Amino acid sequence: MKNDDALRREFADKGMYNPASEHGACGIGFLVNIKGEKSSAIISQGVGVLKNLLHRGAKGADDRTGDGAGLQFQLPDRFFRRIAEEREIQLPSAGHYGVGMFFLPGTAKVRSECCAIIDDQIKHSGMRTLFWRDVPVAPDVLGGISREQMPFFRQCIIDGGDLNSDALERKFYVIRKKAEKRISTICREPDYFYTASFSCRTIVYKGLLMPHQVEAFYPDLTDSLMESAFVIVHQRYSTNTFPSWPLAQPFRYLCHNGEINTLRGNRNWMASRERDFQSELFGDDIKEILPVLEPGVSDSANLDNALELLCCGGRSIDHSMAMLIPQAWGDKYPIGPDLRGFFEYHAGIMEPWDGPAAVVYTDGRRVGAILDRNGLRPARYTVTKSGFMIFASEAGVIDIPPAEVKEKGALRPGEMLLVDLDEKRLLKDTEIKMRLARRRPYRRWTEENQITIHGFFNAIAAVEVDRDRLFASQRLFSYTREDIRRILEPMALEGVEPVGSMGADQPPAILSEKPQLLFWYFKQCFAQVTNPAIDPYREELVMSLMTFIGCADNLLAETPQHAHLIKLSHPILSNEDLRRLCSLEEKGFRSIKLKMQFPAGGGGSALEEALTGLCLQAQEAIKKNYGLIVLSDRDLDENMAPIPSLLAVSAVNRHLVDRRLRTSIGILVESAEAREVTHMALLLGYGASAVNPYLAFETVAHLAERGLLGTRLSQQKAMENYVKALCKGILKIMSKIGISTLRSYRNGQVFEAVGLNDELIDQYFIGTHSSIQGLGLEEIAAEANMRYEEYRRCLDGEDPGQLLPPGGHYSYRRGGERHLWSPEAISLLQHAVRMNDYDKYREYAYLINDQQEKQATLRGLLRFKKREPVPLEEVEPATEIVRRFVTGAMSFGSLSPEAHTTLARAMNSLGGKSNSGEGGEDPARYKPVPGGENFCSAIKQVASGRFGVTAAYLASARELQIKIAQGAKPGEGGQLPGHKVDEMIARVRHATPGVTLISPPPHHDIYSIEDIAQLIFDLKNANPESRISVKLVSEVGVGTVAAGVAKGHADMILISGGDGGTGAAPLSSIKHTGVPWELGLSETQQTLILNGLRSRVKLQVDGGLKTGRDVAIAAMLGAEEFGFASAALVCCGCVMMRDCHSNRCPVGVATQDEELRRRFAGRPEHVRSFMFFVAEELREIMASLGIRRVDDLVGRSDLLEQNRDITFWKARRVDLSRIIYKPEADPSEIRCTRGQDHHLSEALDYRLLPRVEKAIESSEAVIVETPIYNCNRTVGTIISNSIAVKYGNDGLPDDTITLNCRGSAGQSFGAFAARGLTLKLEGEANDYVGKGLSGGKIIIRPFSGARYDPSRNIIAGNVILYGATGGEFYANGLVGERFAIRNSGACAVVEGVGDHGCEYMTGGRVVILGPTGVNFGAGMSGGIAYIYDRSGVLDRNCNLDMIDLEPVVEEEDIEELRELIVKHHSYTGSPKAVHILDNWQECLPFFIKVFPIEYRQVLGKMSREDGDVRRIAPQYN
Amino acid sequence: MITERREQVVRREPGYRDLAERLGDFDEVEKMFSAEKAVEQAARCLNCGTPFCHGYACPLGNVVPEINELVGGKRWEEALEIMLSTHPFPEFTARVCPALCEGSCVCGINDEPVTIRQIEKLIIEKGFTEGWIKPSPPRRRRKEKVAVVGSGPAGLAAADRLNKMGFPVTVYEKDLYPGGILRYGIPNFKLDKKIVDRRIDLMKKEGIAFECGIVVGSDISYNYLKRHFTALLLAGGARLPRDLNIPGRELTGIYPAMAFLSAQNKRVIGEPLFAEEDITARGKNVVIIGGGDTGSDCLGTALRQGAAKVYQIEIMPRAPETRPSDNPWPLWPRVDRVSSSHREGGIRRWCVNTKSFEGDEKGVVKRLHCVEVEWVKKDGRFIPVEKEASNFTLDANLVLLALGFLGPGKDPLAEALRLERDARSNIAVDRCHMTSTTGVFSAGDMASGQSLVVRAAADGVQAAEGINTYLHP
């Protein structure tokens, strides 16, 4: 296939592909000689590191094109001196000349023009081009795609004249920016121009290369004069397969592993600031460097741009980095006031560039690294005694003799390190930060200048409610009874977001006949795979809602005045807050109120006029030195209808950003329209600084006043609860996309639109993705007028009651929103399957399918083209078709055991598959019962909670599914409250009955795209017979994520519609997150075809499939397999109570209540009937289309057309042509025809297996020795699978098989290790050691011969023992973050852990003989940890929400602790263990027992008085 | 989120007055919940996400879950408000509705349904006794006037809604008092006529004019109406009774059920009866042919009048006690129903076909000749087959035919306008309830055939919407 930019553009134009969604992730590292001694060896060592990071990168469809790799190092003076000499040119002394490394266009003419422009700019700046050099390259080594796009490489050597150092770098910066701007006007695609580096200090060699190609491609690199004191390396993994040459890293100042989620906001804010830039250093040149951020490049590249600006603007590189990626510094974070002052001061100047990030940075004289506040990227380093340092994403990327090692460490969340080559010293975090914190009196500056509005003690003032006015306003702003009852009431009552269950089956806003608030046309974006969601509750200390209002003018200066800002602790303003803000008389903070209104009855042009007016008024206000604009819909003028607040806010924000005025002013919104969490998030996301939802306040006050919130709840308390719920909800929405701070979320537009047209988007919501067209201003005005008329009618007394309309979004209401699962549909389907009556099914299907009159789905707007039919008999039989059907993932625990097994039995008998869901499965079901019936779920899900994920569980599957997200609540975790965890569930989930179980929002072993490749590899090892699937949720960009996943070797990708169901989720997540599967599926299909990846991977779809027609359309849009969940439940008796979360399901489907379970009336036959009916309907459709086999239907979107006979006014504005666009491709490239190569045969286990086979057969003990390297990943897992297949969870007797390994183990060492397997490692290990440990034993000790103190050095990486269910782990050394996370049964002893230790732990024992990081024991509901704490400040580092800390005094505890330490000593020889055991009586008092409160309660270990306290464990969701 | 096991409250009904007591009068037989009991029963409601009671069963779409939730929270006034938002006169259906809602109650899938009707009754009665229900005439009057012909449930419902929308409404009624079937058909012991009067009074106070004793089409002409009204709604019901054309039908003492019931209702309200109307069961052997609700009403009335013996016979077999499999939830359960009247006395027989009536010398009926039948399946349909040698006779000097209704029959206005009829002789209407004549609408049994009070009311409400759309497109 052709694979060029033109094609990509065509795809993007006509189809769903969206280049803006591309993501990258990577392996990074640097090597440095701390003493500054230069050598050429370091370059080849750097290349060696790259090669050892190969598995962190990815290959394209041709398997030869890498996603990019590169090196950056000091400008090799001797090398260029020789080059110059060869040309008989005299080079100035080192530091006084620079080298530009350029990627030039292939077209010779354009190329020479580019060079001429550069020369001209150099000359113009008073410098001189010494010579140009064509960089020798060897294109032969490249892969096809890489080679096709290869640019021309040239270096320009410039005489810096008098300038040197910083001044020279600055000048080069200006020259580059100027040259780039000029060249952009002459350089047209496919030609491109790019500056890889342009500096007097560093140079970059990079490209679309694989690590082993680097040296061969650039012969320069092997030159003996290529000398540097450091080298930075980067290896990229991109989600698509046409990464380009310039997107390879390193950039000029940094290279980045991770992703900047807040990019759009950062871009907006940076653009707004540019107007105020002033700098003595730049002088007049300042204008030349604008815009600072290059358009159309990656997030990392923009971060590089920002860093470059700050550095050249005069801040040191560590200072700049600390501004861009600040550590967490909130109230809960244990740091000192000066450092907090530093961060607070800078928070007002620059919002964080937020998102997972490990960054290596250099300005040529210093090289350092930083990890973002969440610390979700691995970062390990080793320092040798001779002053050599290696820093990389993994340990063991370079061989260092153990005796040489001085220190082995890891960067912790938010930490920095820096090697200063001038000082010839390594600086650690504390030193760097203290130096920064005390550069200026930042703390005092903030204290003295900040204006605080709502503080600690200011209770919300009472609100007076005028009932009639309230009611009229509620009518005007479309309040419904449901809004009040289902949304506001629970918020006011409990301070939490309301929860619901089952999916969204009402029409999308664009198809609803009811006028919809503009908010409903937007969907929240969320993180999946390429970056992790955050847990806003358990990891709250990294989150912040603090925001500033005010004008932080010149970014390039640093004055006390920069701290003169209004500080809000959260963005929800009470009426009192707003009043106070509006009465500020301080200069720069005077406010003006602008009304969001337009003439009622007016059309689109009237609305546009009003918006323009609003924008101009705002602009005018700035001119008049107002500092605050209040956009208000309170007290509108006579005959004026409100403008949707989101539209008004976004319009004004956009207008001001475009005019670079946005930072000059705060935008406050006083809105009656906004009431839900999502509304607030939208207003903030599109530019509001803070929101005052006054009508919601009045409504809540009215509820409280009438005593409807209980007698004890005062009006104030109710409003505080409401605000609290909003704040929590906003945190949650931010965390879903992986953003930690509101400052960078604001203006970040992390939403997509469904049903808005391009003109509207381009005018008011620019940058927001919208794929199906829809409303414009005209229609928005029409809907606003409909609301207004309703209001007038009510005022005119036509409806004299005080009754609001019923609503109907959350519960079915006649006359409210329509639902596909109407009572009629449910009863017809149940009737059909129970009587096995196909005619009744047809009636049901007609009800769902026919949308000529009433539209409910996007697919309802499509119809099949007329084609020559074939006889029905010729179509593939239904018995074949049903094999493609699966039931959705519904856990045992959310479903009753009866319902769960009914689905499994039905699907197994059809040859389809049922899905275990994420709750584990009773091992008794793994093997068919004697009668032959199979109760085993064919698909075993692996979700973030890893409940019951044992080696045997994995071995029992035909498919292992990694659940990244769930349609109803993508990006969120879940919680099974303790009272729901009965004996049965506890047993299956390896938990304790009565103890709460928490599923974290992210998989803690998937923080990036390269991690999912690793998990897929792990699971493939855990069950080589099973296929591996990945479940994603439909959203914009899911296609590129899927491409990345396909490159990570998933066998199947499931695209789940955002409408899918749930057993419990916040209502705002059910309704406002994720888009219909039609969008996600078509985007995925098109993107995979574009990348040449489609033939490797199968596609499955689910999320609201109900009929054969749905299946037909899904197939045509690209799906090969089809999942049903809600429909299958309805067949089992579900009547859409939407109350699954209450455990009160009246039909025994979604309950664990014994009594109710008995009412379950579903039978496997019912489910079978349904599947056959659907298949039959599909066959009829296929026959009518002349298609005989489902395979021939897959991807045939050309058989679909939009039904233009539909006359509904809003539906007519929809354009589905992008969805049904069919890229030109060979028929074998539009569905899975090849499959994946998992490269499993390379696994170390296969080499070891023959030596342990006998032991597995006969339990005869065996010891095997093997060296190990960091590229040996997932060692021990295939062996464990063999054990589990034969012996199930029981495994072999302990220590039957012992593997003695020596070296640096790769990731996932001992993953899912089964009982009977003991892994002994001498050396060190990377991340994910003992992931899912299933009874095996892992022992790690340092290399013999190492001279350092093991208790002070890192020996293994992050996320160790994640989801372990049993076994033992001993490590003589420190380990990384999130140790023993979600452990439910393993025992472990280590010498110290990083942040978030024992998070979400539910069982097992952990002994820590040294320090812990912050947030220890967050969400820990079971198990016990013993910590040796000599510092006495353990409690400060713990998250005490769910745990008690107490001394170890009980005999059995002391015994247990001692026994574990004795074992630790005997296995690892730990000197610290020796010391403790030798001095037991002195040391014992320093041990602290961490005892989860709930666990203590169910163990009966709570004192009577204590137990009687009514205790509500923190409840979320 | 904290879940608590639902308290196991079982369904309770308020029950009926003592047999001995109630047979001695014509007062309502059914008792009413106490407020506490209603609150307790309302808490059984599951507040379904997909309420079948509201969304599937109730023709009016009563928002049952919200009503029950509010009652559960003792928020009676709000419950009333929500009830009245869909229902023009809950006090009628609360007494006479078979409660379709309860047939589709989710609790009824595997347990007893919620006592929705009884709760409804208490709410509306509280509304009246507490004085929450006050006349609320529209704040603004529109100029278009609407005439409603017929004051049964459909006519009243339409009149009420149209009036609330602001249209001046005049209701024409051929009988002396308004109410139609509510007043003349349903026995007083099920629906006290004071309840009907209370509603009519309220409607009058809200501005609706009632013109009774006027037969539209003969007493006043279409042209007259056309001059005075912008729209006209025909809601005359479907009063044409199904007859039993067998030998001896011409004998005296054989009456349509409605004539019998109507006579008693007139006695109750003190309306004079013409001699030929004055039918009574006192001292007589009564046979009621027809096993439905009307037959049951006749039974209760006959017993109260002092009949010597009462039979109620039915050609269909007795319905099963529980749902048959082809009649699954949420369909209306076709099960045997025992009414309060059935409990009061009389003999019920099923699978009985009446072959002929035998009269005495004065031409008065004295005996029925009957035969037992069996229902057998033939060509996919069940048909009755006479059982051999099962002939028997029943002595009777009053026979009441409760065999249902055929349709509106001849209606002078419909004839004058030559309104189109549908296949079942009902007035044909479009989606807006408009007949073949522009501006003339029809609703209730007249347009859709014999049915329940609640369906007629719902139809009336919809017709009002249709008229509104017609007048204000």
PDB file of N, CA, C and O in Angstrom, chain A residues 208-240:
ATOM      1  N   LEU A 208      14.468   8.152  11.985  1.00  0.00           N
ATOM      2  CA  LEU A 208      13.471   7.097  12.006  1.00  0.00           C
ATOM      3  C   LEU A 208      14.198   5.760  11.949  1.00  0.00           C
ATOM      4  O   LEU A 208      14.216   5.079  10.929  1.00  0.00           O
ATOM      5  N   LEU A 209      14.832   5.434  13.073  1.00  0.00           N
ATOM      6  CA  LEU A 209      15.792   4.339  13.082  1.00  0.00           C
ATOM      7  C   LEU A 209      15.438   3.329  14.158  1.00  0.00           C
ATOM      8  O   LEU A 209      14.740   3.652  15.119  1.00  0.00           O
ATOM      9  N   MET A 210      15.961   2.137  13.979  1.00  0.00           N
ATOM     10  CA  MET A 210      15.956   1.181  15.072  1.00  0.00           C
ATOM     11  C   MET A 210      17.339   1.241  15.707  1.00  0.00           C
ATOM     12  O   MET A 210      18.299   1.601  15.052  1.00  0.00           O
ATOM     13  N   PRO A 211      17.441   0.904  16.990  1.00  0.00           N
ATOM     14  CA  PRO A 211      18.714   1.104  17.694  1.00  0.00           C
ATOM     15  C   PRO A 211      19.921   0.523  16.975  1.00  0.00           C
ATOM     16  O   PRO A 211      20.977   1.161  16.896  1.00  0.00           O
ATOM     17  N   HIS A 212      19.746  -0.665  16.407  1.00  0.00           N
ATOM     18  CA  HIS A 212      20.925  -1.282  15.790  1.00  0.00           C
ATOM     19  C   HIS A 212      21.287  -0.609  14.477  1.00  0.00           C
ATOM     20  O   HIS A 212      22.337  -0.852  13.906  1.00  0.00           O
ATOM     21  N   GLN A 213      20.390   0.246  13.978  1.00  0.00           N
ATOM     22  CA  GLN A 213      20.686   0.933  12.715  1.00  0.00           C
ATOM     23  C   GLN A 213      21.455   2.234  12.933  1.00  0.00           C
ATOM     24  O   GLN A 213      22.028   2.781  11.998  1.00  0.00           O
ATOM     25  N   VAL A 214      21.430   2.718  14.189  1.00  0.00           N
ATOM     26  CA  VAL A 214      21.912   4.076  14.413  1.00  0.00           C
ATOM     27  C   VAL A 214      23.354   4.276  13.973  1.00  0.00           C
ATOM     28  O   VAL A 214      23.671   5.160  13.173  1.00  0.00           O
ATOM     29  N   GLU A 215      24.220   3.407  14.482  1.00  0.00           N
ATOM     30  CA  GLU A 215      25.645   3.586  14.166  1.00  0.00           C
ATOM     31  C   GLU A 215      25.940   3.355  12.691  1.00  0.00           C
ATOM     32  O   GLU A 215      26.748   4.053  12.085  1.00  0.00           O
ATOM     33  N   ALA A 216      25.238   2.348  12.153  1.00  0.00           N
ATOM     34  CA  ALA A 216      25.492   2.048  10.743  1.00  0.00           C
ATOM     35  C   ALA A 216      25.014   3.190   9.864  1.00  0.00           C
ATOM     36  O   ALA A 216      25.628   3.526   8.854  1.00  0.00           O
ATOM     37  N   PHE A 217      23.902   3.813  10.254  1.00  0.00           N
ATOM     38  CA  PHE A 217      23.338   4.864   9.416  1.00  0.00           C
ATOM     39  C   PHE A 217      24.188   6.129   9.459  1.00  0.00           C
ATOM     40  O   PHE A 217      24.404   6.784   8.451  1.00  0.00           O
ATOM     41  N   TYR A 218      24.661   6.467  10.664  1.00  0.00           N
ATOM     42  CA  TYR A 218      25.505   7.659  10.803  1.00  0.00           C
ATOM     43  C   TYR A 218      26.945   7.222  11.073  1.00  0.00           C
ATOM     44  O   TYR A 218      27.340   7.063  12.237  1.00  0.00           O
ATOM     45  N   PRO A 219      27.761   7.027  10.067  1.00  0.00           N
ATOM     46  CA  PRO A 219      29.151   6.597  10.297  1.00  0.00           C
ATOM     47  C   PRO A 219      29.910   7.569  11.204  1.00  0.00           C
ATOM     48  O   PRO A 219      30.829   7.158  11.923  1.00  0.00           O
ATOM     49  N   ASP A 220      29.476   8.829  11.236  1.00  0.00           N
ATOM     50  CA  ASP A 220      30.109   9.814  12.125  1.00  0.00           C
ATOM     51  C   ASP A 220      30.261   9.278  13.543  1.00  0.00           C
ATOM     52  O   ASP A 220      31.237   9.538  14.243  1.00  0.00           O
ATOM     53  N   LEU A 221      29.223   8.550  13.959  1.00  0.00           N
ATOM     54  CA  LEU A 221      29.150   8.177  15.364  1.00  0.00           C
ATOM     55  C   LEU A 221      30.249   7.229  15.794  1.00  0.00           C
ATOM     56  O   LEU A 221      30.572   7.118  16.965  1.00  0.00           O
ATOM     57  N   THR A 222      30.822   6.542  14.826  1.00  0.00           N
ATOM     58  CA  THR A 222      31.874   5.602  15.198  1.00  0.00           C
ATOM     59  C   THR A 222      33.255   6.220  15.054  1.00  0.00           C
ATOM     60  O   THR A 222      34.268   5.558  15.258  1.00  0.00           O
ATOM     61  N   ASP A 223      33.277   7.487  14.720  1.00  0.00           N
ATOM     62  CA  ASP A 223      34.561   8.169  14.573  1.00  0.00           C
ATOM     63  C   ASP A 223      35.236   8.308  15.940  1.00  0.00           C
ATOM     64  O   ASP A 223      34.582   8.630  16.942  1.00  0.00           O
ATOM     65  N   SER A 224      36.513   8.052  15.955  1.00  0.00           N
ATOM     66  CA  SER A 224      37.211   8.055  17.241  1.00  0.00           C
ATOM     67  C   SER A 224      37.300   9.462  17.837  1.00  0.00           C
ATOM     68  O   SER A 224      37.576   9.624  19.017  1.00  0.00           O
ATOM     69  N   LEU A 225      37.052  10.472  17.035  1.00  0.00           N
ATOM     70  CA  LEU A 225      37.106  11.832  17.572  1.00  0.00           C
ATOM     71  C   LEU A 225      35.756  12.321  18.070  1.00  0.00           C
ATOM     72  O   LEU A 225      35.624  13.441  18.544  1.00  0.00           O
ATOM     73  N   MET A 226      34.735  11.482  17.894  1.00  0.00           N
ATOM     74  CA  MET A 226      33.405  11.824  18.428  1.00  0.00           C
ATOM     75  C   MET A 226      33.468  11.686  19.936  1.00  0.00           C
ATOM     76  O   MET A 226      33.200  10.629  20.491  1.00  0.00           O
ATOM     77  N   GLU A 227      33.800  12.755  20.612  1.00  0.00           N
ATOM     78  CA  GLU A 227      34.015  12.661  22.049  1.00  0.00           C
ATOM     79  C   GLU A 227      33.028  13.551  22.802  1.00  0.00           C
ATOM     80  O   GLU A 227      32.709  14.656  22.373  1.00  0.00           O
ATOM     81  N   SER A 228      32.606  13.035  23.912  1.00  0.00           N
ATOM     82  CA  SER A 228      31.687  13.804  24.742  1.00  0.00           C
ATOM     83  C   SER A 228      31.803  13.298  26.166  1.00  0.00           C
ATOM     84  O   SER A 228      32.244  12.174  26.402  1.00  0.00           O
ATOM     85  N   ALA A 229      31.394  14.145  27.092  1.00  0.00           N
ATOM     86  CA  ALA A 229      31.368  13.692  28.485  1.00  0.00           C
ATOM     87  C   ALA A 229      30.026  13.051  28.801  1.00  0.00           C
ATOM     88  O   ALA A 229      29.857  12.428  29.837  1.00  0.00           O
ATOM     89  N   PHE A 230      29.057  13.295  27.938  1.00  0.00           N
ATOM     90  CA  PHE A 230      27.771  12.630  28.177  1.00  0.00           C
ATOM     91  C   PHE A 230      27.099  12.293  26.858  1.00  0.00           C
ATOM     92  O   PHE A 230      27.434  12.849  25.815  1.00  0.00           O
ATOM     93  N   VAL A 231      26.165  11.378  26.943  1.00  0.00           N
ATOM     94  CA  VAL A 231      25.323  11.104  25.787  1.00  0.00           C
ATOM     95  C   VAL A 231      23.922  10.817  26.299  1.00  0.00           C
ATOM     96  O   VAL A 231      23.726  10.149  27.313  1.00  0.00           O
ATOM     97  N   ILE A 232      22.965  11.411  25.604  1.00  0.00           N
ATOM     98  CA  ILE A 232      21.557  11.174  25.934  1.00  0.00           C
ATOM     99  C   ILE A 232      20.985  10.293  24.838  1.00  0.00           C
ATOM    100  O   ILE A 232      21.260  10.513  23.659  1.00  0.00           O
ATOM    101  N   VAL A 233      20.223   9.304  25.225  1.00  0.00           N
ATOM    102  CA  VAL A 233      19.662   8.414  24.207  1.00  0.00           C
ATOM    103  C   VAL A 233      18.147   8.376  24.337  1.00  0.00           C
ATOM    104  O   VAL A 233      17.589   8.561  25.409  1.00  0.00           O
ATOM    105  N   HIS A 234      17.512   8.101  23.224  1.00  0.00           N
ATOM    106  CA  HIS A 234      16.057   8.024  23.216  1.00  0.00           C
ATOM    107  C   HIS A 234      15.597   7.018  22.174  1.00  0.00           C
ATOM    108  O   HIS A 234      16.086   6.986  21.069  1.00  0.00           O
ATOM    109  N   GLN A 235      14.641   6.227  22.584  1.00  0.00           N
ATOM    110  CA  GLN A 235      14.087   5.213  21.695  1.00  0.00           C
ATOM    111  C   GLN A 235      12.584   5.344  21.759  1.00  0.00           C
ATOM    112  O   GLN A 235      12.002   5.336  22.837  1.00  0.00           O
ATOM    113  N   ARG A 236      11.935   5.465  20.613  1.00  0.00           N
ATOM    114  CA  ARG A 236      10.521   5.868  20.612  1.00  0.00           C
ATOM    115  C   ARG A 236       9.578   4.712  20.285  1.00  0.00           C
ATOM    116  O   ARG A 236       9.921   3.803  19.542  1.00  0.00           O
ATOM    117  N   TYR A 237       8.415   4.773  20.868  1.00  0.00           N
ATOM    118  CA  TYR A 237       7.321   3.835  20.555  1.00  0.00           C
ATOM    119  C   TYR A 237       6.134   4.707  20.254  1.00  0.00           C
ATOM    120  O   TYR A 237       5.594   5.376  21.113  1.00  0.00           O
ATOM    121  N   SER A 238       5.738   4.708  18.997  1.00  0.00           N
ATOM    122  CA  SER A 238       4.632   5.569  18.610  1.00  0.00           C
ATOM    123  C   SER A 238       3.408   4.720  18.344  1.00  0.00           C
ATOM    124  O   SER A 238       3.495   3.548  18.031  1.00  0.00           O
ATOM    125  N   THR A 239       2.253   5.353  18.487  1.00  0.00           N
ATOM    126  CA  THR A 239       1.025   4.603  18.269  1.00  0.00           C
ATOM    127  C   THR A 239       0.719   4.388  16.796  1.00  0.00           C
ATOM    128  O   THR A 239      -0.150   3.630  16.452  1.00  0.00           O
ATOM    129  N   ASN A 240       1.384   5.106  15.929  1.00  0.00           N
ATOM    130  CA  ASN A 240       1.097   4.900  14.512  1.00  0.00           C
ATOM    131  C   ASN A 240       2.349   4.384  13.838  1.00  0.00           C
ATOM    132  O   ASN A 240       3.397   4.268  14.456  1.00  0.00           O
TER     133      ASN A 240
END
